[in-house]
Short mmCIF file of C-alpha atoms in Angstrom, two decimals:
data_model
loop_
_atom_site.label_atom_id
_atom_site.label_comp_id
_atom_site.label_asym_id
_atom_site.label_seq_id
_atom_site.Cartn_x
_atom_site.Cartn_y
_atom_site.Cartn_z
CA UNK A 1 140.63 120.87 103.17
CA UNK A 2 138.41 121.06 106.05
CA UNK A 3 139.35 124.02 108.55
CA UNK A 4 138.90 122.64 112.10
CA UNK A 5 140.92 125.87 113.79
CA UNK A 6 138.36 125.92 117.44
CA UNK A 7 136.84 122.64 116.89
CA UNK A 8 137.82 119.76 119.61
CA UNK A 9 137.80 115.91 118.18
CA UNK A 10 138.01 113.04 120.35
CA UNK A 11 138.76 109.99 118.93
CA UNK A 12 138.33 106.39 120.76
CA UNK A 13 141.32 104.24 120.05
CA UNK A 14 143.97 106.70 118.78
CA UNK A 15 147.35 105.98 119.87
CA UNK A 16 147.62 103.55 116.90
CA UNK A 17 146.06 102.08 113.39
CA UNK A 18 143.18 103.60 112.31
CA UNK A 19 142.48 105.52 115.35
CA UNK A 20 145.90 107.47 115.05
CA UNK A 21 145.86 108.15 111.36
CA UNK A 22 141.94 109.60 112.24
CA UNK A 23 143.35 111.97 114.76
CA UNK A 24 146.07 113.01 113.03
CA UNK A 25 143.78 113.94 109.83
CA UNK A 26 141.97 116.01 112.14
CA UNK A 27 144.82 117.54 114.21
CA UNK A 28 146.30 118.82 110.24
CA UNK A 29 142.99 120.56 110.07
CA UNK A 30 143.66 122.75 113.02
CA UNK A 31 141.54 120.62 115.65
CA UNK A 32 142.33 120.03 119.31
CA UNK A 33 142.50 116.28 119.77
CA UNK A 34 141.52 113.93 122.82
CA UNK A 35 143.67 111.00 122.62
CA UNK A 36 142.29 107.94 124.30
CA UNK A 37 143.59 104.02 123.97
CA UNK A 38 144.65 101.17 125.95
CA UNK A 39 148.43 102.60 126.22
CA UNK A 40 151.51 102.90 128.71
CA UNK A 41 152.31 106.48 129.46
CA UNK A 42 154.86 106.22 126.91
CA UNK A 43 152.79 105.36 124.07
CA UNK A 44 150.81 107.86 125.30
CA UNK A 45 153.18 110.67 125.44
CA UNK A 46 154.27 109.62 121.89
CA UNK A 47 150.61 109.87 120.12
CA UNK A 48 149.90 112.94 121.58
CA UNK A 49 153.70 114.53 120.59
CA UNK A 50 152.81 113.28 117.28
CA UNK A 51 149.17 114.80 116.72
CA UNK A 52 150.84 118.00 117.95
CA UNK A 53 153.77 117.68 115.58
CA UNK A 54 150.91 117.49 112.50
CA UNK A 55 149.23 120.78 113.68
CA UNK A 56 146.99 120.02 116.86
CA UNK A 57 147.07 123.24 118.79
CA UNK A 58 146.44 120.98 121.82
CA UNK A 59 146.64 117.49 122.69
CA UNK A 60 145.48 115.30 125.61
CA UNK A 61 145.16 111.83 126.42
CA UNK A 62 142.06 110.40 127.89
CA UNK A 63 142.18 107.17 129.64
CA UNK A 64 138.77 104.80 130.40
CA UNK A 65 138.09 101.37 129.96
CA UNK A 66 135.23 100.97 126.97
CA UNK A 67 133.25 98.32 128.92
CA UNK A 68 133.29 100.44 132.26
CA UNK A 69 130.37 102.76 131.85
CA UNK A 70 131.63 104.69 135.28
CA UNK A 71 134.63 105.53 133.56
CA UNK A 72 133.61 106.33 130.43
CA UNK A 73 130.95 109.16 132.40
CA UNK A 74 134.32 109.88 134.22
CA UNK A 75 136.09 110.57 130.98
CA UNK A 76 133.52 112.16 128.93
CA UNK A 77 132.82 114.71 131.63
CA UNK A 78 136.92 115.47 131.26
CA UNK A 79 136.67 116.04 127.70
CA UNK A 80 133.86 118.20 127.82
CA UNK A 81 135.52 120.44 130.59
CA UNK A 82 138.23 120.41 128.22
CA UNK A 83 135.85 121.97 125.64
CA UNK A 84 134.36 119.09 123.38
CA UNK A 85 133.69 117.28 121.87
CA UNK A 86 132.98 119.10 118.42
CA UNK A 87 133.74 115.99 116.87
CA UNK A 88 133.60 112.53 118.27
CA UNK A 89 135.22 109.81 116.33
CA UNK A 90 134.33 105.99 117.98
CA UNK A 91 137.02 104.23 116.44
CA UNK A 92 138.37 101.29 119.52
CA UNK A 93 137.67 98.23 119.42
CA UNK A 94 138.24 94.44 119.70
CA UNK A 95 137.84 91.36 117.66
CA UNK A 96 138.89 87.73 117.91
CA UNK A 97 138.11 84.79 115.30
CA UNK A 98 135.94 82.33 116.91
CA UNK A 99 133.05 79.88 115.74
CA UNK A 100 129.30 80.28 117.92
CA UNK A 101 130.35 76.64 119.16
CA UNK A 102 133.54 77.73 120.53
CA UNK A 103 132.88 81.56 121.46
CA UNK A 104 132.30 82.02 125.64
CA UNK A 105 130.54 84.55 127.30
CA UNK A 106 133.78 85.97 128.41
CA UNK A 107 134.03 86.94 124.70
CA UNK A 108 131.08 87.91 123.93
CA UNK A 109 130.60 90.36 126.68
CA UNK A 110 133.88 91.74 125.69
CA UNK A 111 133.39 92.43 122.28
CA UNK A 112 129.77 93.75 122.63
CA UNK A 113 131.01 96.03 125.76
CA UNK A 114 134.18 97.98 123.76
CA UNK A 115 132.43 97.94 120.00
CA UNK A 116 128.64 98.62 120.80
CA UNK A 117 127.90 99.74 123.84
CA UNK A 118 130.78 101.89 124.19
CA UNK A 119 129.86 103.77 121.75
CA UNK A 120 126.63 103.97 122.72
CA UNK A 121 127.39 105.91 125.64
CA UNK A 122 129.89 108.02 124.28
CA UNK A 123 127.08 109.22 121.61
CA UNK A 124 124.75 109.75 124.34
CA UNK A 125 126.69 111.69 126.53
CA UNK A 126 128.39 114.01 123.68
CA UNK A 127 125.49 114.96 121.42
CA UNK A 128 123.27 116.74 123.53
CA UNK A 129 126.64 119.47 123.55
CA UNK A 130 126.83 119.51 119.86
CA UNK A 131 122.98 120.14 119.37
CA UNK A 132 123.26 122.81 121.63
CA UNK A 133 125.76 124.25 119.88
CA UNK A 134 124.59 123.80 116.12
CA UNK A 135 128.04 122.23 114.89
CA UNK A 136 128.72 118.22 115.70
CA UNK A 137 130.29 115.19 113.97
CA UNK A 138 130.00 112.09 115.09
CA UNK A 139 132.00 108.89 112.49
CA UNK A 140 131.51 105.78 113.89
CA UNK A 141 133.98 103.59 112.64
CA UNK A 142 132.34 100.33 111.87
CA UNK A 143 133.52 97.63 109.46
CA UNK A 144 132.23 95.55 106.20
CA UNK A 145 130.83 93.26 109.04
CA UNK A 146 128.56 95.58 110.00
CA UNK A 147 127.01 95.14 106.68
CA UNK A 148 127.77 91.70 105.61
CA UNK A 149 128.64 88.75 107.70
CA UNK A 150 131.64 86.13 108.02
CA UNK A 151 131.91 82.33 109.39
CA UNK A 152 133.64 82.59 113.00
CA UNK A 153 132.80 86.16 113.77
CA UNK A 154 129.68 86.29 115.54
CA UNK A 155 130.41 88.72 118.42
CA UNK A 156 132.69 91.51 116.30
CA UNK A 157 130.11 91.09 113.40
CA UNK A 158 126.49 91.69 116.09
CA UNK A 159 128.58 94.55 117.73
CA UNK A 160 129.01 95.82 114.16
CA UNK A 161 126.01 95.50 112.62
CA UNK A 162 124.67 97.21 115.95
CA UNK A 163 126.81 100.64 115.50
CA UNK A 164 125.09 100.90 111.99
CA UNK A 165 122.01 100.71 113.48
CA UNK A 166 122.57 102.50 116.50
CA UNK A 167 123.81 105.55 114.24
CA UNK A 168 120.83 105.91 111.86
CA UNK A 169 118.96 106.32 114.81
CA UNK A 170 120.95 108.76 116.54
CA UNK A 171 121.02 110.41 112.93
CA UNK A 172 117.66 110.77 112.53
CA UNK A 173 117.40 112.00 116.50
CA UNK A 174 119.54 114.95 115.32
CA UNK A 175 118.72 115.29 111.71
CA UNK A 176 117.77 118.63 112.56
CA UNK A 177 119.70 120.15 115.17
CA UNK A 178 121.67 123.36 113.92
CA UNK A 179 121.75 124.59 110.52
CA UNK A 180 123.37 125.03 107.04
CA UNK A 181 125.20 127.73 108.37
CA UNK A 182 126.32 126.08 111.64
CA UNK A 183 127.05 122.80 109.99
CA UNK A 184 124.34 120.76 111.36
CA UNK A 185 124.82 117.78 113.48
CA UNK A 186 125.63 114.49 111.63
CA UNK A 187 126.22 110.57 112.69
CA UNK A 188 127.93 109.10 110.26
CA UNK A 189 129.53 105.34 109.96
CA UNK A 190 133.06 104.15 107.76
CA UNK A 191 133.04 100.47 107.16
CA UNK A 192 136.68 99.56 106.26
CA UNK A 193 138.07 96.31 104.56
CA UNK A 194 140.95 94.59 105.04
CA UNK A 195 142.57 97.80 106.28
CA UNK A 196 146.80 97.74 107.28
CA UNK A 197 146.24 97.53 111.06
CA UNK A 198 147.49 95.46 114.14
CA UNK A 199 143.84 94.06 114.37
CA UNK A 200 144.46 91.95 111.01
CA UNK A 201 147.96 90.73 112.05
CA UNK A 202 147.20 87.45 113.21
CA UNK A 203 144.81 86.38 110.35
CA UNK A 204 147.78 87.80 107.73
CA UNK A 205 150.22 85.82 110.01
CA UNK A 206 147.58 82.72 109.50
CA UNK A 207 147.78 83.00 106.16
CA UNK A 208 151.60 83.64 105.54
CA UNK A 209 151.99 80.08 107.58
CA UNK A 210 150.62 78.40 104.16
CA UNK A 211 153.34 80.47 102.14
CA UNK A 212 156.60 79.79 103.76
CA UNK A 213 156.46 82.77 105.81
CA UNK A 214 155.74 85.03 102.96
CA UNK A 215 153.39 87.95 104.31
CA UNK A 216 152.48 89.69 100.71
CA UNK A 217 151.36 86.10 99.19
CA UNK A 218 149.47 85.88 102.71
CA UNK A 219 147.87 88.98 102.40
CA UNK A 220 146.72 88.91 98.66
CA UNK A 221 145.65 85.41 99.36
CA UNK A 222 143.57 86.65 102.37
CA UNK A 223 141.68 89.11 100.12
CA UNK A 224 140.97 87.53 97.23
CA UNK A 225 138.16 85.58 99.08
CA UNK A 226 136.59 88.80 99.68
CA UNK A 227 138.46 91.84 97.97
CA UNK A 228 137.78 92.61 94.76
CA UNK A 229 140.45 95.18 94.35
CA UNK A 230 142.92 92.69 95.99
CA UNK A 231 144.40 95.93 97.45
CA UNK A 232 144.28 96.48 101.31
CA UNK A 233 143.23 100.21 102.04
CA UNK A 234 145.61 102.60 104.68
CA UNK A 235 144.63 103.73 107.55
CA UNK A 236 145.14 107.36 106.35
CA UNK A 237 142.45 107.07 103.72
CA UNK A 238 140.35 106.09 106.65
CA UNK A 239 141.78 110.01 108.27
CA UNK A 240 141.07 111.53 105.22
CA UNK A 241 137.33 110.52 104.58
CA UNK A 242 136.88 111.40 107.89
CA UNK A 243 137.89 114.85 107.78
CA UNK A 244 135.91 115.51 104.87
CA UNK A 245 132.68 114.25 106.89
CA UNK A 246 133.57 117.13 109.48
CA UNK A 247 133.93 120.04 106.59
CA UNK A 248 130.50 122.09 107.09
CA UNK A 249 129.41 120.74 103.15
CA UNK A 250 129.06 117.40 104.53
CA UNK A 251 125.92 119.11 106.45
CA UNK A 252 123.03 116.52 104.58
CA UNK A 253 125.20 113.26 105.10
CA UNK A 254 124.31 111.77 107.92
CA UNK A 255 122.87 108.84 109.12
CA UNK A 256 125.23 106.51 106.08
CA UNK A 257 127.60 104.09 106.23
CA UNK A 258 130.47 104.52 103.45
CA UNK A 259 132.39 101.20 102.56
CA UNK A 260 136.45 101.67 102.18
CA UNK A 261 136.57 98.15 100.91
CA UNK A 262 137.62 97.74 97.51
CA UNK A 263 134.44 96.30 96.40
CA UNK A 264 133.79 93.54 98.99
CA UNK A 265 130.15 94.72 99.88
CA UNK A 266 129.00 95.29 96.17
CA UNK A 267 129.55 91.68 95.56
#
């Protein structure tokens, strides 16, 4: 296991799904998290009592609007004052079903704002930090549709597509910074599947409709269009790849994108 004792994480979207189970990977390792996600103070409270519960020797929560660049300078400026980030995980994000005929700009802008450029200013603003200090991680969390494409997806699969992109180049920007010893400074992407998370909910519940209500028959008939293991992946597997992408071995991976999708992008 990856030792993360003096290391700081923030990770986008962590109060629940994937986001959470990210953070609390991390926070097991020993790492300080920054909790950020569109949350009541409750919800809050309760993701950061639970990242400290698995080990975090501190926890915060961060608060800023993905499409507001203002805030996200705002916030970024915060964590750093708080001492990271070491490792920056870009994990929130939106996504509705709708065909190019249908889709608005409303949409559009929403969807591009939270998944691409979001994370395009968080990278710019925190890896300057970890070049200076020879150690950084940054795990983009992308999706199979930023390497293949589905009907009535257009916005969530451009904003997609554009985080794989965006990270080889900031990979290759800072291929070099640091060294073996320090761990380097790497931009990595996951691209999960059909992954158990609120974001999939309505597209199970879709599907479960054409089975009386029955949400396992909706699921496996959901994958089988597109999931060769017919097996949806949990969000801790997501945590647990991404902690070994911070361990210092991981030094000469960067600028990939590593599938958790039971085959669908093989095909």
């Amino acid at each position: 296991m990856s030792d993360l004792s003096g290391r700081t994480a923030f990770v986008t979207g962590s109060v629940q799904g994937i986001g959470l189970a990210v953070a609390k990977a991390l926070a097991v390792a020993g790492a300080r998290i920054a909790v950020h996600g569109l949350a009541s103070p409750g919800q809050a409270e309760e993701a950061v009592a639970t990242l400290k519960a698995a080990g975090a020797p501190d926890a915060r929560f961060f608060d800023a609007d993905m499409r507001d660049v203002a805030a996200i300078e705002i916030m970024m400026a915060a964590v750093a004052e708080w001492g990271g980030p070491d490792i920056l995980v870009n994990n929130a994000g939106i996504q509705k079903t709708v065909s190019l005929a249908e889709a608005d700009a409303d949409t559009w802008d929403a969807i591009i704002g939270v998944n691409l450029s979001g994370v395009f200013h968080t990278m710019r603003l925190a890896l300057p930090g970890m070049a200076e200090r020879g150690f950084g991680r940054v795990i983009n969390i992308a999706s199979v549709h930023g390497l293949v494409a589905s009907v009535n997806k257009a916005p969530y699969v451009a904003s997609k597509f554009g985080v794989v992109g965006m990270s080889k180049v900031a990979a290759l920007e800072y291929a070099a910074a640091g060294t073996k010893a320090t761990g380097g400074v790497t931009v990595n992407c996951i691209a999960p599947g059909w992954t158990e998370t609120a974001i999939i909910e309505p597209q199970v519940a879709a599907r479960a409709e054409h089975f009386g209500g029955d949400r396992d028959k909706g699921i496996a008939d959901l994958l089988k269009e597109k999931q060769p293991s017919i097996r949806t992946s949990d969000p801790s597997e997501i945590g647990e790849l991404a902690l070994w992408l911070c361990n210092p071995v991981a030094h000469n991976v960067t600028g990939t994108t590593i599938p958790v999708d039971g085959d669908w992008t093989a095909q």
